[in-house]
Short mmCIF file of C-alpha atoms and ligand atoms in Angstrom, two decimals:
data_model
loop_
_atom_site.label_atom_id
_atom_site.label_comp_id
_atom_site.label_asym_id
_atom_site.label_seq_id
_atom_site.Cartn_x
_atom_site.Cartn_y
_atom_site.Cartn_z
CA UNK G 1 -0.01 0.01 0.04
CA UNK G 2 2.75 2.38 0.92
CA UNK G 3 3.31 5.18 3.30
CA UNK G 4 0.70 7.40 1.72
CA UNK G 5 -2.03 5.00 2.64
CA UNK G 6 -3.71 4.74 6.13
CA UNK G 7 -5.62 1.70 7.12
CA UNK G 8 -8.61 2.09 9.30
CA UNK G 9 -10.46 -0.92 11.02
CA UNK G 10 -13.83 -0.42 12.37
CA UNK G 11 -14.05 -2.37 15.69
CA UNK G 12 -16.13 -0.25 17.92
CA UNK G 13 -19.54 -2.10 17.42
CA UNK G 14 -20.91 -4.25 20.06
CA UNK G 15 -21.74 -7.04 17.64
CA UNK G 16 -25.35 -7.34 19.05
CA UNK G 17 -26.06 -10.34 16.94
CA UNK G 18 -23.28 -12.37 18.62
CA UNK G 19 -25.33 -12.21 21.80
CA UNK G 20 -22.18 -11.96 23.84
CA UNK G 21 -20.66 -10.21 26.75
CA UNK G 22 -17.37 -10.05 24.70
CA UNK G 23 -16.81 -7.47 21.99
CA UNK G 24 -17.01 -8.99 18.61
CA UNK G 25 -13.38 -8.00 17.90
CA UNK G 26 -12.07 -10.35 20.51
CA UNK G 27 -14.07 -13.43 19.38
CA UNK G 28 -11.51 -16.06 18.29
CA UNK G 29 -11.33 -17.62 14.88
CA UNK G 30 -8.91 -20.59 14.72
CA UNK G 31 -7.35 -19.40 17.97
CA UNK G 32 -6.94 -15.73 16.97
CA UNK G 33 -9.27 -12.84 17.79
CA UNK G 34 -11.04 -11.36 14.73
CA UNK G 35 -9.09 -8.15 15.08
CA UNK G 36 -5.93 -10.06 15.05
CA UNK G 37 -6.81 -11.60 11.64
CA UNK G 38 -7.68 -8.13 10.25
CA UNK G 39 -4.33 -6.60 11.59
CA UNK G 40 -2.34 -9.48 10.22
CA UNK G 41 -3.84 -8.99 6.74
CA UNK G 42 -3.41 -5.16 6.80
CA UNK G 43 0.11 -5.29 7.96
CA UNK G 44 1.15 -7.51 5.05
CA UNK G 45 -0.01 -4.72 2.80
CA UNK G 46 2.34 -2.39 4.67
CA UNK G 47 0.21 0.84 5.04
CA UNK G 48 1.92 3.91 6.50
CA UNK G 49 -0.37 3.93 9.36
CA UNK G 50 -2.93 1.60 10.98
CA UNK G 51 -5.78 3.01 13.06
CA UNK G 52 -8.38 0.94 14.95
CA UNK G 53 -11.65 2.59 15.96
CA UNK G 54 -12.83 1.10 19.31
CA UNK G 55 -15.93 1.68 21.37
CA UNK G 56 -17.62 -1.25 23.02
CA UNK G 57 -15.18 -2.71 25.52
CA UNK G 58 -12.54 -0.32 24.27
CA UNK G 59 -10.22 -1.12 27.22
CA UNK G 60 -10.32 -4.79 26.61
CA UNK G 61 -9.68 -4.51 23.05
CA UNK G 62 -6.74 -2.09 23.48
CA UNK G 63 -5.30 -4.34 26.13
CA UNK G 64 -5.49 -7.46 23.93
CA UNK G 65 -3.56 -5.69 21.14
CA UNK G 66 -1.18 -3.43 23.16
CA UNK G 67 1.82 -5.14 21.45
CA UNK G 68 0.77 -4.01 17.92
CA UNK G 69 1.80 -1.02 16.07
CA UNK G 70 -1.50 0.62 15.83
CA UNK G 71 -3.20 3.68 16.83
CA UNK G 72 -6.61 3.41 18.81
CA UNK G 73 -9.39 5.95 18.11
CA UNK G 74 -12.25 6.02 20.51
CA UNK G 75 -15.90 6.16 19.29
CA UNK G 76 -17.75 6.81 22.49
CA UNK G 77 -21.14 6.24 21.20
CA UNK G 78 -21.74 3.78 18.33
CA UNK G 79 -23.73 5.84 16.02
CA UNK G 80 -22.88 3.89 12.84
CA UNK G 81 -19.99 3.18 10.39
CA UNK G 82 -20.00 6.71 9.03
CA UNK G 83 -19.85 8.09 12.54
CA UNK G 84 -16.94 5.83 13.39
CA UNK G 85 -14.96 7.31 10.34
CA UNK G 86 -15.80 10.81 11.60
CA UNK G 87 -13.84 10.11 14.85
CA UNK G 88 -10.81 9.44 12.64
CA UNK G 89 -10.73 12.75 10.90
CA UNK G 90 -8.70 14.69 13.49
CA UNK G 91 -5.94 11.84 13.53
CA UNK G 92 -5.67 12.02 9.79
CA UNK G 93 -5.88 15.93 9.44
CA UNK G 94 -2.43 16.01 7.74
CA UNK G 95 -2.90 12.82 5.76
CA UNK G 96 -3.39 13.71 2.09
CA UNK G 97 -3.29 10.05 0.64
CA UNK G 98 -5.69 7.22 0.51
CA UNK G 99 -7.57 5.71 3.34
CA UNK G 100 -8.43 1.97 3.34
CA UNK G 101 -11.45 1.08 5.52
CA UNK G 102 -12.21 -2.35 6.81
CA UNK G 103 -14.72 -3.80 9.17
CA UNK G 104 -13.39 -6.07 11.87
CA UNK G 105 -15.75 -8.89 11.10
CA UNK G 106 -14.43 -9.91 7.74
CA UNK G 107 -11.44 -12.01 8.84
CA UNK G 108 -11.13 -14.26 5.65
CA UNK G 109 -10.01 -11.23 3.53
CA UNK G 110 -6.63 -11.87 1.89
CA UNK G 111 -3.93 -9.26 1.42
CA UNK G 112 -3.77 -9.51 -2.27
CA UNK G 113 -7.41 -8.72 -2.43
CA UNK G 114 -6.81 -5.57 -0.56
CA UNK G 115 -3.88 -4.69 -2.86
CA UNK G 116 -6.00 -5.49 -5.84
CA UNK G 117 -8.66 -2.94 -4.67
CA UNK G 118 -5.88 -0.31 -4.02
CA UNK G 119 -4.34 -0.87 -7.48
CA UNK G 120 -7.77 -0.64 -9.15
CA UNK G 121 -8.48 2.58 -7.16
CA UNK G 122 -5.25 4.10 -8.31
CA UNK G 123 -5.28 2.93 -11.90
CA UNK G 124 -8.92 4.20 -12.37
CA UNK G 125 -8.17 7.49 -10.63
CA UNK G 126 -11.09 6.82 -8.19
CA UNK G 127 -12.31 9.05 -5.34
CA UNK G 128 -13.90 5.89 -3.72
CA UNK G 129 -13.64 2.29 -4.40
CA UNK G 130 -15.54 -0.56 -2.82
CA UNK G 131 -15.25 -4.31 -2.79
CA UNK G 132 -18.41 -6.30 -3.72
CA UNK G 133 -19.33 -9.70 -4.22
CA UNK G 134 -22.39 -11.83 -5.44
CA UNK G 135 -24.50 -13.79 -3.03
CA UNK G 136 -27.37 -16.17 -3.78
CA UNK G 137 -28.79 -14.97 -0.48
CA UNK G 138 -27.73 -11.33 0.06
CA UNK G 139 -29.89 -10.76 3.04
CA UNK G 140 -28.29 -8.70 5.79
CA UNK G 141 -25.76 -6.96 3.52
CA UNK G 142 -25.80 -3.61 1.81
CA UNK G 143 -26.92 -3.85 -1.92
CA UNK G 144 -24.92 -2.25 -4.63
CA UNK G 145 -27.26 -0.16 -6.85
CA UNK G 146 -26.08 0.49 -10.30
CA UNK G 147 -27.15 2.83 -12.88
CA UNK G 148 -28.34 1.54 -16.51
CA UNK G 149 -24.75 2.14 -17.79
CA UNK G 150 -23.39 -0.18 -15.00
CA UNK G 151 -21.81 2.53 -12.99
CA UNK G 152 -22.34 2.46 -9.12
CA UNK G 153 -25.04 4.73 -7.93
CA UNK G 154 -25.29 4.00 -4.23
CA UNK G 155 -25.40 1.28 -1.51
CA UNK G 156 -28.67 0.61 0.15
CA UNK G 157 -28.73 -1.18 3.51
CA UNK G 158 -30.80 -4.35 3.85
CA UNK G 159 -33.15 -2.72 6.29
CA UNK G 160 -33.74 0.32 4.06
CA UNK G 161 -34.09 -1.56 0.73
CA UNK G 162 -37.29 -1.58 -1.35
CA UNK G 163 -38.25 -4.95 -2.56
CA UNK G 164 -36.67 -4.25 -5.95
CA UNK G 165 -33.42 -3.30 -4.27
CA UNK G 166 -33.41 -6.21 -1.97
CA UNK G 167 -33.56 -8.52 -4.96
CA UNK G 168 -30.13 -7.30 -6.12
CA UNK G 169 -27.57 -9.98 -5.40
CA UNK G 170 -24.44 -7.78 -5.59
CA UNK G 171 -23.55 -6.88 -2.05
CA UNK G 172 -21.11 -4.40 -0.35
CA UNK G 173 -18.25 -6.30 1.48
CA UNK G 174 -17.62 -3.11 3.60
CA UNK G 175 -14.13 -2.74 2.38
CA UNK G 176 -13.28 0.53 0.78
CA UNK G 177 -10.61 2.68 -0.54
CA UNK G 178 -11.16 6.48 -0.40
CA UNK G 179 -9.32 9.68 -1.28
CA UNK G 180 -9.15 11.24 2.12
CA UNK G 181 -10.23 14.72 0.95
CA UNK G 182 -13.43 13.31 -0.66
CA UNK G 183 -14.16 11.03 2.24
CA UNK G 184 -14.07 13.54 5.10
CA UNK G 185 -15.92 16.28 3.09
CA UNK G 186 -18.61 13.70 2.06
CA UNK G 187 -19.06 12.53 5.65
CA UNK G 188 -20.06 16.03 6.49
CA UNK G 189 -23.15 15.58 4.29
CA UNK G 190 -24.54 12.29 5.42
CA UNK G 191 -27.60 12.06 7.70
CA UNK G 192 -29.13 9.45 9.94
CA UNK G 193 -32.54 9.45 8.10
CA UNK G 194 -32.69 5.60 7.84
CA UNK G 195 -34.46 2.83 9.54
CA UNK G 196 -31.59 2.29 12.02
CA UNK G 197 -31.16 5.99 12.67
CA UNK G 198 -27.33 5.58 12.13
CA UNK G 199 -24.77 7.56 10.21
CA UNK G 200 -23.97 5.04 7.33
CA UNK G 201 -20.50 5.04 5.78
CA UNK G 202 -22.11 3.58 2.75
CA UNK G 203 -23.83 6.91 2.12
CA UNK G 204 -20.51 8.40 1.28
CA UNK G 205 -20.68 6.44 -1.93
CA UNK G 206 -23.87 8.10 -3.05
CA UNK G 207 -22.55 11.41 -1.95
CA UNK G 208 -19.42 10.87 -4.13
CA UNK G 209 -21.40 9.96 -7.20
CA UNK G 210 -23.74 12.88 -6.72
CA UNK G 211 -20.56 15.01 -6.86
CA UNK G 212 -19.64 13.17 -10.06
CA UNK G 213 -16.51 11.78 -8.44
CA UNK G 214 -15.31 8.46 -9.75
CA UNK G 215 -16.61 5.46 -7.82
CA UNK G 216 -15.17 2.07 -8.70
CA UNK G 217 -16.53 -1.37 -7.56
CA UNK G 218 -14.22 -4.49 -7.55
CA UNK G 219 -15.66 -7.99 -7.27
CA UNK G 220 -14.34 -10.26 -4.70
CA UNK G 221 -14.72 -13.91 -3.88
CA UNK G 222 -17.93 -14.23 -1.76
CA UNK G 223 -16.44 -16.69 0.75
CA UNK G 224 -13.48 -14.32 1.33
CA UNK G 225 -15.71 -11.33 2.19
CA UNK G 226 -18.05 -13.35 4.52
CA UNK G 227 -19.14 -10.88 7.22
CA UNK G 228 -19.50 -12.35 10.82
CA UNK G 229 -22.48 -10.94 12.52
CA UNK G 230 -23.59 -13.95 14.42
CA UNK G 231 -22.14 -17.35 15.75
CA UNK G 232 -23.48 -19.23 12.66
CA UNK G 233 -21.41 -17.19 10.40
CA UNK G 234 -18.45 -17.43 12.94
CA UNK G 235 -18.62 -21.29 12.63
CA UNK G 236 -18.82 -21.06 8.89
CA UNK G 237 -15.71 -18.85 8.65
CA UNK G 238 -13.89 -21.06 11.15
CA UNK G 239 -14.65 -24.08 8.97
CA UNK G 240 -13.31 -22.21 5.75
CA UNK G 241 -10.24 -21.22 7.55
CA UNK G 242 -9.58 -24.62 9.14
CA UNK G 243 -9.69 -26.31 5.78
CA UNK G 244 -7.27 -23.70 4.46
CA UNK G 245 -4.79 -24.19 7.44
CA UNK G 246 -5.01 -28.04 7.19
CA UNK G 247 -4.55 -27.98 3.48
CA UNK G 248 -1.47 -25.85 3.74
CA UNK G 249 0.12 -28.14 6.36
CA UNK G 250 -0.58 -31.23 4.31
CA UNK G 251 1.09 -29.52 1.35
CA UNK G 252 4.06 -28.81 3.61
CA UNK G 253 4.45 -32.56 4.42
CA UNK G 254 2.34 -33.08 7.47
CA UNK G 255 -0.02 -36.23 7.38
CA UNK G 256 -3.40 -35.48 8.74
CA UNK G 257 -5.21 -38.81 8.91
CA UNK G 258 -8.65 -37.04 8.84
CA UNK G 259 -8.43 -33.30 8.07
CA UNK G 260 -12.14 -32.86 8.77
CA UNK G 261 -11.65 -33.58 12.54
CA UNK G 262 -8.17 -31.99 12.91
CA UNK G 263 -7.95 -28.54 14.46
CA UNK G 264 -4.89 -26.49 14.12
CA UNK G 265 -4.75 -22.91 15.24
CA UNK G 266 -3.53 -20.34 12.83
CA UNK G 267 -0.37 -19.56 14.63
CA UNK G 268 0.75 -23.17 15.49
CA UNK G 269 3.80 -24.70 13.50
CA UNK G 270 4.31 -28.25 12.54
CA UNK G 271 7.40 -30.05 11.18
CA UNK G 272 7.36 -32.31 8.16
CA UNK G 273 6.54 -36.00 8.35
CA UNK G 274 4.65 -35.46 11.51
CA UNK G 275 1.45 -37.55 11.70
CA UNK G 276 -1.57 -36.21 13.24
CA UNK G 277 -4.50 -38.72 13.98
CA UNK G 278 -8.23 -37.77 14.14
CA UNK G 279 -9.80 -35.55 16.78
CA UNK G 280 -6.61 -33.56 17.78
CA UNK G 281 -6.46 -29.95 18.66
CA UNK G 282 -3.07 -28.26 18.02
CA UNK G 283 -3.55 -24.89 19.65
CA UNK G 284 -2.11 -21.46 20.36
CA UNK G 285 1.55 -21.10 19.62
CA UNK G 286 2.42 -24.74 19.66
CA UNK G 287 5.38 -25.82 17.69
CA UNK G 288 5.50 -29.52 16.74
CA UNK G 289 8.88 -30.71 15.55
CA UNK G 290 9.54 -33.03 12.59
CA UNK G 291 8.51 -36.65 12.58
CA UNK G 292 6.24 -36.47 15.70
CA UNK G 293 3.24 -38.73 16.12
CA UNK G 294 0.14 -37.38 17.66
CA UNK G 295 -2.48 -39.96 18.61
CA UNK G 296 -6.19 -39.59 18.45
CA UNK G 297 -7.83 -36.92 20.64
CA UNK G 298 -4.62 -35.28 21.81
CA UNK G 299 -5.15 -31.67 22.90
CA UNK G 300 -1.82 -29.57 22.69
CA UNK G 301 -1.65 -25.98 23.44
CA UNK G 302 1.18 -23.35 23.58
CA UNK G 303 3.85 -26.13 23.68
CA UNK G 304 7.10 -26.97 22.15
CA UNK G 305 7.34 -30.55 21.05
CA UNK G 306 10.76 -31.81 19.99
CA UNK G 307 11.44 -33.87 16.82
CA UNK G 308 10.24 -37.54 16.84
CA UNK G 309 8.15 -37.06 20.04
CA UNK G 310 5.11 -39.14 20.49
CA UNK G 311 1.83 -37.78 22.11
CA UNK G 312 -0.33 -40.63 23.33
CA UNK G 313 -4.12 -40.90 22.69
CA UNK G 314 -6.29 -38.26 24.64
CA UNK G 315 -3.48 -36.70 26.35
CA UNK G 316 -3.56 -33.08 27.37
CA UNK G 317 -0.39 -30.97 26.90
CA UNK G 318 -0.31 -27.42 27.82
CA UNK G 319 2.67 -24.88 28.05
CA UNK G 320 5.34 -27.68 28.11
CA UNK G 321 8.63 -28.24 26.38
CA UNK G 322 9.06 -31.81 25.43
CA UNK G 323 12.58 -32.88 24.34
CA UNK G 324 13.45 -34.76 21.17
CA UNK G 325 11.84 -38.18 21.11
CA UNK G 326 10.02 -37.38 24.22
CA UNK G 327 6.76 -39.13 25.09
CA UNK G 328 3.46 -38.30 26.72
CA UNK G 329 1.35 -41.31 27.70
CA UNK G 330 -2.24 -42.06 26.87
CA UNK G 331 -4.68 -39.90 28.85
CA UNK G 332 -1.76 -38.17 30.59
CA UNK G 333 -1.92 -34.47 31.32
CA UNK G 334 1.11 -32.42 31.30
CA UNK G 335 0.91 -28.65 32.16
CA UNK G 336 3.29 -25.79 32.42
CA UNK G 337 6.29 -27.92 32.79
CA UNK G 338 8.91 -25.94 30.87
CA UNK G 339 12.06 -28.04 30.57
CA UNK G 340 15.17 -26.98 28.53
C1 UD1 H 1 -22.06 -3.19 7.04
C2 UD1 H 1 -22.39 -2.24 5.84
C3 UD1 H 1 -23.06 -3.08 4.77
C4 UD1 H 1 -22.12 -4.28 4.34
C5 UD1 H 1 -21.68 -5.11 5.47
C6 UD1 H 1 -20.53 -6.02 5.10
C7 UD1 H 1 -22.86 0.07 6.74
C8 UD1 H 1 -23.94 0.92 7.04
N1 UD1 H 1 -23.29 -1.18 6.33
O1 UD1 H 1 -23.25 -3.68 7.49
O2 UD1 H 1 -23.41 -2.32 3.63
O3 UD1 H 1 -22.81 -5.07 3.46
O4 UD1 H 1 -21.13 -4.17 6.57
O5 UD1 H 1 -20.04 -6.90 6.01
O6 UD1 H 1 -21.69 0.25 6.82
N2 UD1 H 1 -18.84 -0.20 13.75
C9 UD1 H 1 -18.16 0.69 14.39
N3 UD1 H 1 -19.06 1.67 14.91
C10 UD1 H 1 -20.43 1.76 14.73
C11 UD1 H 1 -20.94 0.72 14.08
C12 UD1 H 1 -20.23 -0.25 13.48
O7 UD1 H 1 -17.04 0.78 14.72
O8 UD1 H 1 -20.95 2.66 15.28
C13 UD1 H 1 -18.00 -1.39 13.13
C14 UD1 H 1 -18.34 -2.72 13.72
O9 UD1 H 1 -17.61 -3.05 14.75
C15 UD1 H 1 -18.09 -3.63 12.45
C16 UD1 H 1 -18.22 -2.67 11.26
O10 UD1 H 1 -18.25 -1.43 11.72
O11 UD1 H 1 -16.75 -3.98 12.50
C17 UD1 H 1 -19.54 -3.04 10.46
O12 UD1 H 1 -20.58 -2.85 11.32
P1 UD1 H 1 -21.86 -3.87 11.31
O13 UD1 H 1 -22.75 -3.45 12.36
O14 UD1 H 1 -21.30 -5.31 11.39
O15 UD1 H 1 -22.45 -3.48 9.88
P2 UD1 H 1 -23.35 -4.39 8.96
O16 UD1 H 1 -24.71 -4.27 9.33
O17 UD1 H 1 -22.75 -5.77 8.76
CA1 CA H 2 -21.00 -6.96 9.80
#
């Protein structure tokens, strides 16, 4: 992305549909909170700055990511995605370049897709660019309304859509790239005259087209821009990511006897020729060496397991360091026993 780009992640919402005491940004997906996934994706695109808008449980979210090189911006009242961006304006007062905006609940997004949006935005000389996708069931998402010539006119939220608009299958993924001058001046015009009485960021798109600014839409893979609003979608995303993780370890020489029932967290590492039997959980920051055998039902978290070790069926291993060729017996529990 480059120095001239600022990335803004919107993470202030409560996530009402999660029905949770925990902020949505902190719900884990394959062992990493949603915000962690977004930050990882964004950091791979190397923006000049990364800002995270926090609100609901702001202190908890800040504390969980205090090690990351990000600036937190507080949105005290959550009055909508447009209102969230308004809080960012004074932090980016001197920022003349582009602003990339991402919701915290789209964790399957890939860096190359973001870079693709940025490239399209620049090549087309756009003032605003938005990632879209096609869904057979678009309900819950904002719909992309196009003019007869195919150009984007506006985005209409599900709850505000007429029957005709609701039938549109092209949805807004909630990921945008803006010229900062256009974004902040258009934000001044948006109103909360909608069903949810919120200030919608999506209305900036309509404001831009009204001003005859260039608005570009780029289609992304529907699965990749799956938005997580409830726990059903969380489980769906977890399954997609789990399959991706398992596939990548198999291609790097790890045998998974039954990938469908193997759970490997996104930060775990596994050496080649290790064999993992069904029903195992390899969690947290675990590093399994080469040529290990992990028998059925083993649960291994935050541990270092030396080359050639054998973990017996249904063992529980947490925070240990197991030497080369070491062994943990069937049903044995080993915890916090850090050995050299
Ligand atoms: C939003 C889009 C919708 C799009 C969908 C894609 C708007 C108005 N709608 O809807 O067009 O199809 O995402 O997934 O933008 N947030 C804040 N502060 C707030 C409100 C929300 O920071 O005051 C954050 C949330 O934490 C979340 C993101 O903004 O990360 C999106 O909010 P959410 O309520 O999930 O919007 P959707 O209804 O999914
Ligand atoms: Ca959402």
